[in-house]
PDB file of C-alpha atoms in Angstrom:
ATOM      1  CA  UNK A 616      80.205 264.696 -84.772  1.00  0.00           C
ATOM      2  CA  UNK A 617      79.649 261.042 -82.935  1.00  0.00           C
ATOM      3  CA  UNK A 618      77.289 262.980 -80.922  1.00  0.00           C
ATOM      4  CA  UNK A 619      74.548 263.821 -83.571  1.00  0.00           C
ATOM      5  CA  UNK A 620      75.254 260.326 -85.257  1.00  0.00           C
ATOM      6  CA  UNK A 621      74.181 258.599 -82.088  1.00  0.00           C
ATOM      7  CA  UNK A 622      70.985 260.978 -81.899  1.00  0.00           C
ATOM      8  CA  UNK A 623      70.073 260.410 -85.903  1.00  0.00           C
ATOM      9  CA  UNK A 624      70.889 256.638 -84.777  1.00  0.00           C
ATOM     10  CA  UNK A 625      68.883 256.687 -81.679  1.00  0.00           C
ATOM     11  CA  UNK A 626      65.846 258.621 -82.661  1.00  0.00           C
ATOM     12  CA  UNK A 627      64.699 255.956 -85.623  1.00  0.00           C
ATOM     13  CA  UNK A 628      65.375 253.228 -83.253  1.00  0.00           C
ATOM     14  CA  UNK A 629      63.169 254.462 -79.947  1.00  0.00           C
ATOM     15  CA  UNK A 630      60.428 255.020 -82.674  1.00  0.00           C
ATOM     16  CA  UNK A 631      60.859 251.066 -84.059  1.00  0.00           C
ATOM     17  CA  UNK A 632      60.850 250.013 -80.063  1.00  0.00           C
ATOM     18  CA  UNK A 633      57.657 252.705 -79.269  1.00  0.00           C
ATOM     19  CA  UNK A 634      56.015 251.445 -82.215  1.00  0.00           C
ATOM     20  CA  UNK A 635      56.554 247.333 -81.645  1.00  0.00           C
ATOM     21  CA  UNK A 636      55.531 247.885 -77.761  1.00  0.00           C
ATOM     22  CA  UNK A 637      52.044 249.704 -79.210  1.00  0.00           C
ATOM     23  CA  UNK A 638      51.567 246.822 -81.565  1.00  0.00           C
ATOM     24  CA  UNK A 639      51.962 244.201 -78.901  1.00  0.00           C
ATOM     25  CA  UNK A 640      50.227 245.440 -76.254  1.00  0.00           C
ATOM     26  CA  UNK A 641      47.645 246.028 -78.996  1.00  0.00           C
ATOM     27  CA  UNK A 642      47.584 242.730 -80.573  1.00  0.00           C
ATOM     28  CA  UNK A 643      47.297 241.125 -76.501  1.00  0.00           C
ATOM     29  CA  UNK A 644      44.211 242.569 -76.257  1.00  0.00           C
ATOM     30  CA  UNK A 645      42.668 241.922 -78.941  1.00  0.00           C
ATOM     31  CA  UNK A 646      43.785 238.527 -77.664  1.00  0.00           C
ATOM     32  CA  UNK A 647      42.386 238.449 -74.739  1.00  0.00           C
ATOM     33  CA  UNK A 648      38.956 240.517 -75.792  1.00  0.00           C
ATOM     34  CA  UNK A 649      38.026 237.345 -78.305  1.00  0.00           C
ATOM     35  CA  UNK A 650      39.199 234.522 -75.862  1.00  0.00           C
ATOM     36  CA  UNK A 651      36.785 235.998 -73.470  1.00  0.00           C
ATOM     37  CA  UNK A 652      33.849 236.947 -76.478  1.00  0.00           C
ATOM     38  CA  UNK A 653      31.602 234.329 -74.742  1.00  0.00           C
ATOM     39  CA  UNK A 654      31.840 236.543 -71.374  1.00  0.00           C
ATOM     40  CA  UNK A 655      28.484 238.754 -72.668  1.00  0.00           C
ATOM     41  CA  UNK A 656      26.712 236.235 -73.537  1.00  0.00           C
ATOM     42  CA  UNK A 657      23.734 236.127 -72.289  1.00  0.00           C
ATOM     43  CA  UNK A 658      21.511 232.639 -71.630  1.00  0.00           C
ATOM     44  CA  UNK A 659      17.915 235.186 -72.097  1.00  0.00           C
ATOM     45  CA  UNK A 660      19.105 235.624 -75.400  1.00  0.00           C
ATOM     46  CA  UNK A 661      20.152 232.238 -76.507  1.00  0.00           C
ATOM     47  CA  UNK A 662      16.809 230.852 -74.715  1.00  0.00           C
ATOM     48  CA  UNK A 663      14.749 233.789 -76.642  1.00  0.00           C
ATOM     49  CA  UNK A 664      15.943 232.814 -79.960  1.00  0.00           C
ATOM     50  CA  UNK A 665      15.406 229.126 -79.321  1.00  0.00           C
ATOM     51  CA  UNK A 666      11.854 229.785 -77.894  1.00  0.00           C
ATOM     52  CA  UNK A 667      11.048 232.332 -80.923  1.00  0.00           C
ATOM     53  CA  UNK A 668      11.322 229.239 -83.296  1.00  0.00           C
ATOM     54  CA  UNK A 669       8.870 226.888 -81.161  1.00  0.00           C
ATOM     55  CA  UNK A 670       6.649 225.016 -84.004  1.00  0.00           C
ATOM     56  CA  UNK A 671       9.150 226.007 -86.722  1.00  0.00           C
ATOM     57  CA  UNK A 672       8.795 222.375 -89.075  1.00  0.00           C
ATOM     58  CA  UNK A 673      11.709 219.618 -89.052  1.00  0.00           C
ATOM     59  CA  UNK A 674      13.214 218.988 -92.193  1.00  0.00           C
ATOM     60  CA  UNK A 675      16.404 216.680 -92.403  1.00  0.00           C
ATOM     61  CA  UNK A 676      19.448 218.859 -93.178  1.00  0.00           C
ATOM     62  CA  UNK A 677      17.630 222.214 -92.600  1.00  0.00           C
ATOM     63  CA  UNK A 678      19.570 224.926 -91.083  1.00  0.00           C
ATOM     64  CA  UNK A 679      17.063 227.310 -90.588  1.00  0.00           C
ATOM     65  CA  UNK A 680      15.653 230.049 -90.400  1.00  0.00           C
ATOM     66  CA  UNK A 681      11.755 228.551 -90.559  1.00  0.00           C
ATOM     67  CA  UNK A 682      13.251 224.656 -90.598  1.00  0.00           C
ATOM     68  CA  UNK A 683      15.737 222.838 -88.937  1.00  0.00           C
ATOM     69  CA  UNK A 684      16.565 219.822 -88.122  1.00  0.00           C
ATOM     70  CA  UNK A 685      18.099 219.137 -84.609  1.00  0.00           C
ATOM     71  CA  UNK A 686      21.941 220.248 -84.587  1.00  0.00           C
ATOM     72  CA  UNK A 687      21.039 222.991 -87.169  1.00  0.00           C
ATOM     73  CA  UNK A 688      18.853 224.305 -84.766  1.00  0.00           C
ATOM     74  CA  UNK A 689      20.931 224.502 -81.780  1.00  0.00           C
ATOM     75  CA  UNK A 690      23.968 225.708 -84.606  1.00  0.00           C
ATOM     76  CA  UNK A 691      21.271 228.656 -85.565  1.00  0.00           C
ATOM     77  CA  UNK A 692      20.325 229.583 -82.320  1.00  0.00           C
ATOM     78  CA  UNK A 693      23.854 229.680 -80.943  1.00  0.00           C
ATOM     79  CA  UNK A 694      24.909 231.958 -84.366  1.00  0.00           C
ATOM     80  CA  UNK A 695      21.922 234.343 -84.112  1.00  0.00           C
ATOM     81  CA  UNK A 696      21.949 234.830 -80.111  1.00  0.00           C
ATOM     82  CA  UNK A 697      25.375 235.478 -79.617  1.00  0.00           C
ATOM     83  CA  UNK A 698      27.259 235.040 -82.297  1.00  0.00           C
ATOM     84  CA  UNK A 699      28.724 231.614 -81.254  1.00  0.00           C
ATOM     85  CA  UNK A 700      29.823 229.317 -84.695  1.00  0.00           C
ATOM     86  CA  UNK A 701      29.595 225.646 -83.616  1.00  0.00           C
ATOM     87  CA  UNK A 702      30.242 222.461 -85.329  1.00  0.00           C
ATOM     88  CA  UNK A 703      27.333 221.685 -88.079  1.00  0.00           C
ATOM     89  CA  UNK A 704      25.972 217.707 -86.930  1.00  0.00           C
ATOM     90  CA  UNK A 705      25.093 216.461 -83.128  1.00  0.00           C
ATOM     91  CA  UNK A 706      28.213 214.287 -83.127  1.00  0.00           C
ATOM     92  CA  UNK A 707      30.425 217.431 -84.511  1.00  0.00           C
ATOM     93  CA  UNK A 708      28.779 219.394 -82.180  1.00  0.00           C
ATOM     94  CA  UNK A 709      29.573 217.035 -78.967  1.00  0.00           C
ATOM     95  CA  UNK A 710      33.246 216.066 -80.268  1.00  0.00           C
ATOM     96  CA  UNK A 711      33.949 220.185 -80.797  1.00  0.00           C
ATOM     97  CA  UNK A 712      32.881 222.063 -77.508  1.00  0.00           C
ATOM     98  CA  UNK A 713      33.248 221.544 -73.533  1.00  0.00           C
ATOM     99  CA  UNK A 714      31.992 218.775 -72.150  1.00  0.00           C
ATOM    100  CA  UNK A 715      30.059 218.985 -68.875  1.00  0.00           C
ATOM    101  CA  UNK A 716      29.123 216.610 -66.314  1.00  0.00           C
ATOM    102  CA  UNK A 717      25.512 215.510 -65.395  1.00  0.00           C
ATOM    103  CA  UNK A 718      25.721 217.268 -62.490  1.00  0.00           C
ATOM    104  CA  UNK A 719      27.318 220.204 -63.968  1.00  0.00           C
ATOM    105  CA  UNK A 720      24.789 220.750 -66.405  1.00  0.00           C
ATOM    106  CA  UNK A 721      23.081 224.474 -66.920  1.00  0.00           C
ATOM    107  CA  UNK A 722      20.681 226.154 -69.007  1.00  0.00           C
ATOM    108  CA  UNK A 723      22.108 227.043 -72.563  1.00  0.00           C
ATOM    109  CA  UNK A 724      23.994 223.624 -72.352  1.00  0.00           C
ATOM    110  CA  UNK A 725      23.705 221.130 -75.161  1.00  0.00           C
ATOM    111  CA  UNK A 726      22.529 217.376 -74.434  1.00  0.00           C
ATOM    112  CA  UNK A 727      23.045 214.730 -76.837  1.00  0.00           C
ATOM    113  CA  UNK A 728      21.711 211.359 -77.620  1.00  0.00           C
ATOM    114  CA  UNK A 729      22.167 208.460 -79.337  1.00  0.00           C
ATOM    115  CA  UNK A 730      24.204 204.481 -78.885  1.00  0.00           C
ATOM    116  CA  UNK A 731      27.232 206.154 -77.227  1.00  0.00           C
ATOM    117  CA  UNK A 732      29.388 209.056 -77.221  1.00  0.00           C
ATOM    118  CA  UNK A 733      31.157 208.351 -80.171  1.00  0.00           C
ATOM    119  CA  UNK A 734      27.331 207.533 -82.384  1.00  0.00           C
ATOM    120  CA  UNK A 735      25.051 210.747 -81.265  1.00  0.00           C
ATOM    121  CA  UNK A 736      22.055 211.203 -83.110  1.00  0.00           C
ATOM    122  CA  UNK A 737      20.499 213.641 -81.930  1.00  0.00           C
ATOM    123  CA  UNK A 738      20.737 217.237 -79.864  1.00  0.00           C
ATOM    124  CA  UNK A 739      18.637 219.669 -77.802  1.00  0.00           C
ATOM    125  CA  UNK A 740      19.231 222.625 -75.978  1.00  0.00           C
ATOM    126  CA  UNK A 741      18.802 222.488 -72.099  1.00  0.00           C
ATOM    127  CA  UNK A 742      16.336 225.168 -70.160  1.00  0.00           C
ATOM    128  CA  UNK A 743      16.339 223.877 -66.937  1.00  0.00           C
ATOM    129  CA  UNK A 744      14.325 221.544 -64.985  1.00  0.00           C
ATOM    130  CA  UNK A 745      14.807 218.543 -66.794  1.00  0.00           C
ATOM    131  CA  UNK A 746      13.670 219.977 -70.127  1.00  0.00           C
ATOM    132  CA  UNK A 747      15.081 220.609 -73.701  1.00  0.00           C
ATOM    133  CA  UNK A 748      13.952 222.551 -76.786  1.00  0.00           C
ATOM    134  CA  UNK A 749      14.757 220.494 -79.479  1.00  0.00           C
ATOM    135  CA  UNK A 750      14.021 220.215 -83.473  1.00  0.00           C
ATOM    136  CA  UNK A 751      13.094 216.254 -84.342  1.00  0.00           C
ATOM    137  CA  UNK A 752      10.235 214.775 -85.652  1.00  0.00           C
ATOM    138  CA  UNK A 753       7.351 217.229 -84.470  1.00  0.00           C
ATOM    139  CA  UNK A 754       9.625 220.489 -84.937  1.00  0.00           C
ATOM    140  CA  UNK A 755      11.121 222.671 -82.867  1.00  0.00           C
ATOM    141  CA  UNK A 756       8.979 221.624 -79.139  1.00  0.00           C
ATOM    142  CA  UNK A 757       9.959 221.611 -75.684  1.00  0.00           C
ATOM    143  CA  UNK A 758       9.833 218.136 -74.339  1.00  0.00           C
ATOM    144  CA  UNK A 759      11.583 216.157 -71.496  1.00  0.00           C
ATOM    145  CA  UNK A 760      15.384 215.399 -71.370  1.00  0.00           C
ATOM    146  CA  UNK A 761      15.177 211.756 -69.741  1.00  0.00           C
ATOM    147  CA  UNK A 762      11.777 211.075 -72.024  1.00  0.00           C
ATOM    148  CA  UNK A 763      11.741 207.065 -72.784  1.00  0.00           C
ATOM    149  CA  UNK A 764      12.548 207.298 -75.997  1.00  0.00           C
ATOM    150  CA  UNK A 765      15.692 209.128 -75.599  1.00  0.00           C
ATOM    151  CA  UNK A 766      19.462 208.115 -74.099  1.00  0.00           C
ATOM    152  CA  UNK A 767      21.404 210.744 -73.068  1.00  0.00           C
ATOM    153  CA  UNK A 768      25.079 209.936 -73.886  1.00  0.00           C
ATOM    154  CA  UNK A 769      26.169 213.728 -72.791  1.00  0.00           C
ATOM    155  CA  UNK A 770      26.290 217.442 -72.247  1.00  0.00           C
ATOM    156  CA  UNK A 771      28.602 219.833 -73.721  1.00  0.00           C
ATOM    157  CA  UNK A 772      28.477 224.078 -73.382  1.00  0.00           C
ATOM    158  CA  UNK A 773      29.310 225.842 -76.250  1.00  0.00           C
ATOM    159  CA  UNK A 774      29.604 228.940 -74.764  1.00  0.00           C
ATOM    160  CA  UNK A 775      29.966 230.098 -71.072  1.00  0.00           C
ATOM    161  CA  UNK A 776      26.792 232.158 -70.487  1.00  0.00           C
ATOM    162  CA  UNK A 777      25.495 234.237 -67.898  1.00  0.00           C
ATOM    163  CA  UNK A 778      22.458 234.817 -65.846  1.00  0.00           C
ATOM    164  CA  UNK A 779      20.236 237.488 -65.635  1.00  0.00           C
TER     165      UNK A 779
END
């Protein structure tokens, strides 16, 4: 009789321990699939999207999708791209993503100006070469990074992309 009570006992309890192994092992990657959800992103794409809205008008607050001003065009063009959220203003933007070095800089990363690192006014998108697209004044153009009227206070990458 002990015999079939440890079996009725036994069977329940391999199912609870076959069941929690299948959620973990689920649930890890999951895990591990969003920490690396930046690992497909592509810079084409983010660099397409930002180049689709060249001579799209600035308008102060403006998000998008025909106006923008500066960090809601590099917050758009991250979203649509590759579905990256980032913070909403430059300085949100800069205090809420990886910094990078100078030297470390790539395309896709974001460059910010402004007094110092804790007053940024403004934000672009890096392409290479010393150049930006950027949302200010004339709209969405592609203009120098180290132009006279800007000071670079940093970089920061939102997302780690890849190359084609």
């Amino acid at each position: 009789m002990s015999h079939n009570i440890s079996k009725t006992i036994l069977k329940p309890f391999l199912l609870v321990i076959a069941l929690l192994t299948f959620g973990i092992t689920t649930l890890s990657t999951t895990i591990n699939a969003s920490a690396d959800s930046d690992s497909d992103a592509h810079y084409s794409a983010v660099y397409n999207e930002a180049k689709k809205h060249l001579g799209s008008r600035y308008v102060f607050g403006a998000v998008g999708p025909t106006n923008f001003d500066c960090s809601g065009f590099t917050q758009y063009v991250y979203k649509k791209s590759v579905s990256k959220k980032i913070p909403r203003t430059a300085q949100a933007q800069y205090n809420g993503t990886k910094k990078v070095s100078k030297k470390n800089v790539q395309k896709g990363d974001l460059v910010y100006f402004g007094g110092s690192k804790s007053s940024i006014s403004h934000v672009g998108m890096y392409i290479g070469n010393g150049k930006m697209i950027d949302s200010q004044n004339r709209g969405v153009v592609t203009e120098n990074v180290y132009a006279p009227w800007w000071h670079v206070v940093g970089f920061s990458r939102p997302a780690t992309l890849t190359f084609d």
